[in-house]
C-alpha angles and dihedrals in degrees: 000000000000094000110128118239118258112259116197115214117251111264120224121236112276093015111119117171092188108051118181116272092246096051107148092218095060104033137053134205090249103046114134090000091299093303105112098058094039093053093050090050091050093047089249093304110162098203108084092210090065094056128095125245121243120188122214134180116255116254135203091272091064128075120213120209116186120198122162091343095309121125126202123193119205128193113209113224135164090279096053134259115347123191106231103168143016132189148107127289135021096311135042140186116275122223097019143025132228086276124040090215094067093058094046090049092052093049092047091050091049092048090050092051091046091050091049091052090051092050092047090049092051092048090050091052091050092050092048091049091046091053089062090062097050110116113053092068091057090048089056092042089059089067089060098053100048125130090271089066090052092055097047095042094047091049092047093047093048093050103037104015108214099342095100094055086100089065090051090052094044092048091052091050089050090048093050092049095047092045090052088056089050091054090048093050094047093046099047099040098032089226133096124240094268093052091048090052090051094046102041109027132072114269095246092052091046091055092048091052090047089055091053093045093049091047090053091050092050091047089050091048091051087058091050092050094048094044093050092047092051092048092050091047091052097043104040103007095248111168113255095242091050090045091056090053094045091054089079088075093091089078085080091058091053092045091054103040112022118084109160092185096042132102123299089246092058090046091052091049089056090047091052089052090056090044089056090055091050093049089050090057091048092051091051092054093045086061092046093052091049091058103045126080110228124160106246093213093054091048094054092043087058089070089063118084115256139184089259090081093072094058114108097235091044090051090053091052091043090055088049090054091047093051092045092050104039094044112193094219090055090068090064090045095050093051093049107046097060097071098078091063091048092049092048091052093050092047094049094046096036093235099126094110098126116087132174136197111251107238090211104048101016089233127132107258137184119276119190115244122237091248092053091049093050093046098045110028098070092048091049092052093048092048091050092048093050092048095048098039094049111030103023095041091044094052095045092047091046093054092052093043093049091048093046093049094044106036109024113112095009129113091250091060095084092059098029116161139145092282094053096048091049090051093047094048091049093049102038101038117017131310092248090061092065091044092052090049090054091045091053088050091052093048091048092050093049096047094042091050091054092049091046089057092052090051091049090051091054092048097049094043095042102044101029103021085234106152119197134159111261095244092050091047088050092052092052096045095044093045088057093048096041093058098067091037093056091046091052093044092049096043106041103006126203098353092052093049091054093051092045090050093053093042092054090059092051088052089054090053090054091050094047098082092054093052098042095048096075090045091058091042095053096046093049095051120086089203090073103024101066132108125209116233099180127090095201095067121118133227115235129167092342094302125106110231125191125199092249141001090264089073093075137065113217115224102170121135119287112246090252091053091046092050092050090048091053091049091053091048090049092052091051091049094048092049092051095045090051090048093051092047092050091045090051090052090050092241100113 
């Protein structure tokens, strides 16, 4: 072979390219958690009992703890203090102890503590992040504890005691599910329900839906006017007609606090103000529940369906509870108050690269990024669920339980209204109980009126592109709702107000299927529920088009979610059809 022989270069004195494995200049006593040196000393024997013991002097990096003559040496690493040796005397074996179990136990304990710290840290981050989303859920919950709920729950509790608690629970489950769809629609499309109707539905259908939405807002506002007037009459003896007129004062609150186009800090301040009103209502009913005597077993059995639900009068009251709980205007609200958090996330993380042309104004508008949707939507849904399933369900159940325990089986039950339950609570428990009930009613009417105005603003701007200042919008809506309220209060007085309050909630129940249908339609259609993930897409005619289908992420409802949504919608429709049939027959 003609291959030249290998010639190694001449090595300089003191230059050794292959130092021994235990060279003090290239190794430490703590490398690889004391494994490398120990294995070389044991001729690569895995069993620690086969290795030899080498004693070293402790250094500054080790801590010595003496107890009863025992000495422990710890090496401080990035994960904290680790026990690496144990023995008697000034020096100990490194890398293992006299028993392999001691070292394994120490390492397992350290790993367990480290894992616990990691889990606690992660949980703390989740809680801190969740706290940033607190607010919108309370805004939506306000719609479910308005004076209309007081009227329907008091009437149901007086007539059937606790048997209609199942309807309260079912209505809250329906509300949570539909509101989750609202959050999903608002997050994925970047538009509320009203804007989606304007952008994606025929003009005639959009106007029909606007008529139903505006009717629901006026019916809701009638309940707020009547509830506020009754609360003022009870608390400070204001005449009912004057109370209806005074209820317009909350426009000043909106004028001072609410800035829909303001900073996120100002928006959160407004949300905390509404939260304070909700917590005030909860505190009042905590006191009420502590003073009444209601059998716990009967209360919990009320959450189980019973044959009472098929009675005509019970069905009428059940539809009233359904309409008062799943408020149609709250669907517009829930789909419209999630965007500020998404926008804040995109601005902080510089991910707001996706823009769309507004189909209403032909202006470039904000579109949430996929990252913002994935980071924010789940927290928004959880926050909403917690708010509705705790505060809203608690307040509605409390009203019915207090009415059932106080009015059921008594002569006042046949004509039970807000006046009668206040009188009964004041006489049978303590005077402050009736006062707190009226105060809770006033707080509910004020907060619900504010939220109703925000919903009306979204509806008029989204479906008609009719932009008004909130306080002016409030004046118009409340002027429309005050007129029939004043007529009723002046003509038939207290009895007429109670009937009008309950009837307005039944009207909301009838309107609910028309408002919830487009919500379910939009969230089940991939045409609307998709998010672009490409930067090279183009904007044409208000629609974002990508070069291929791979440029979008589909976020429409799963078929199980869609099926459940249709079942809920079907139950609402069946209940309202049965109600209309019974009303036509003169039974309900």
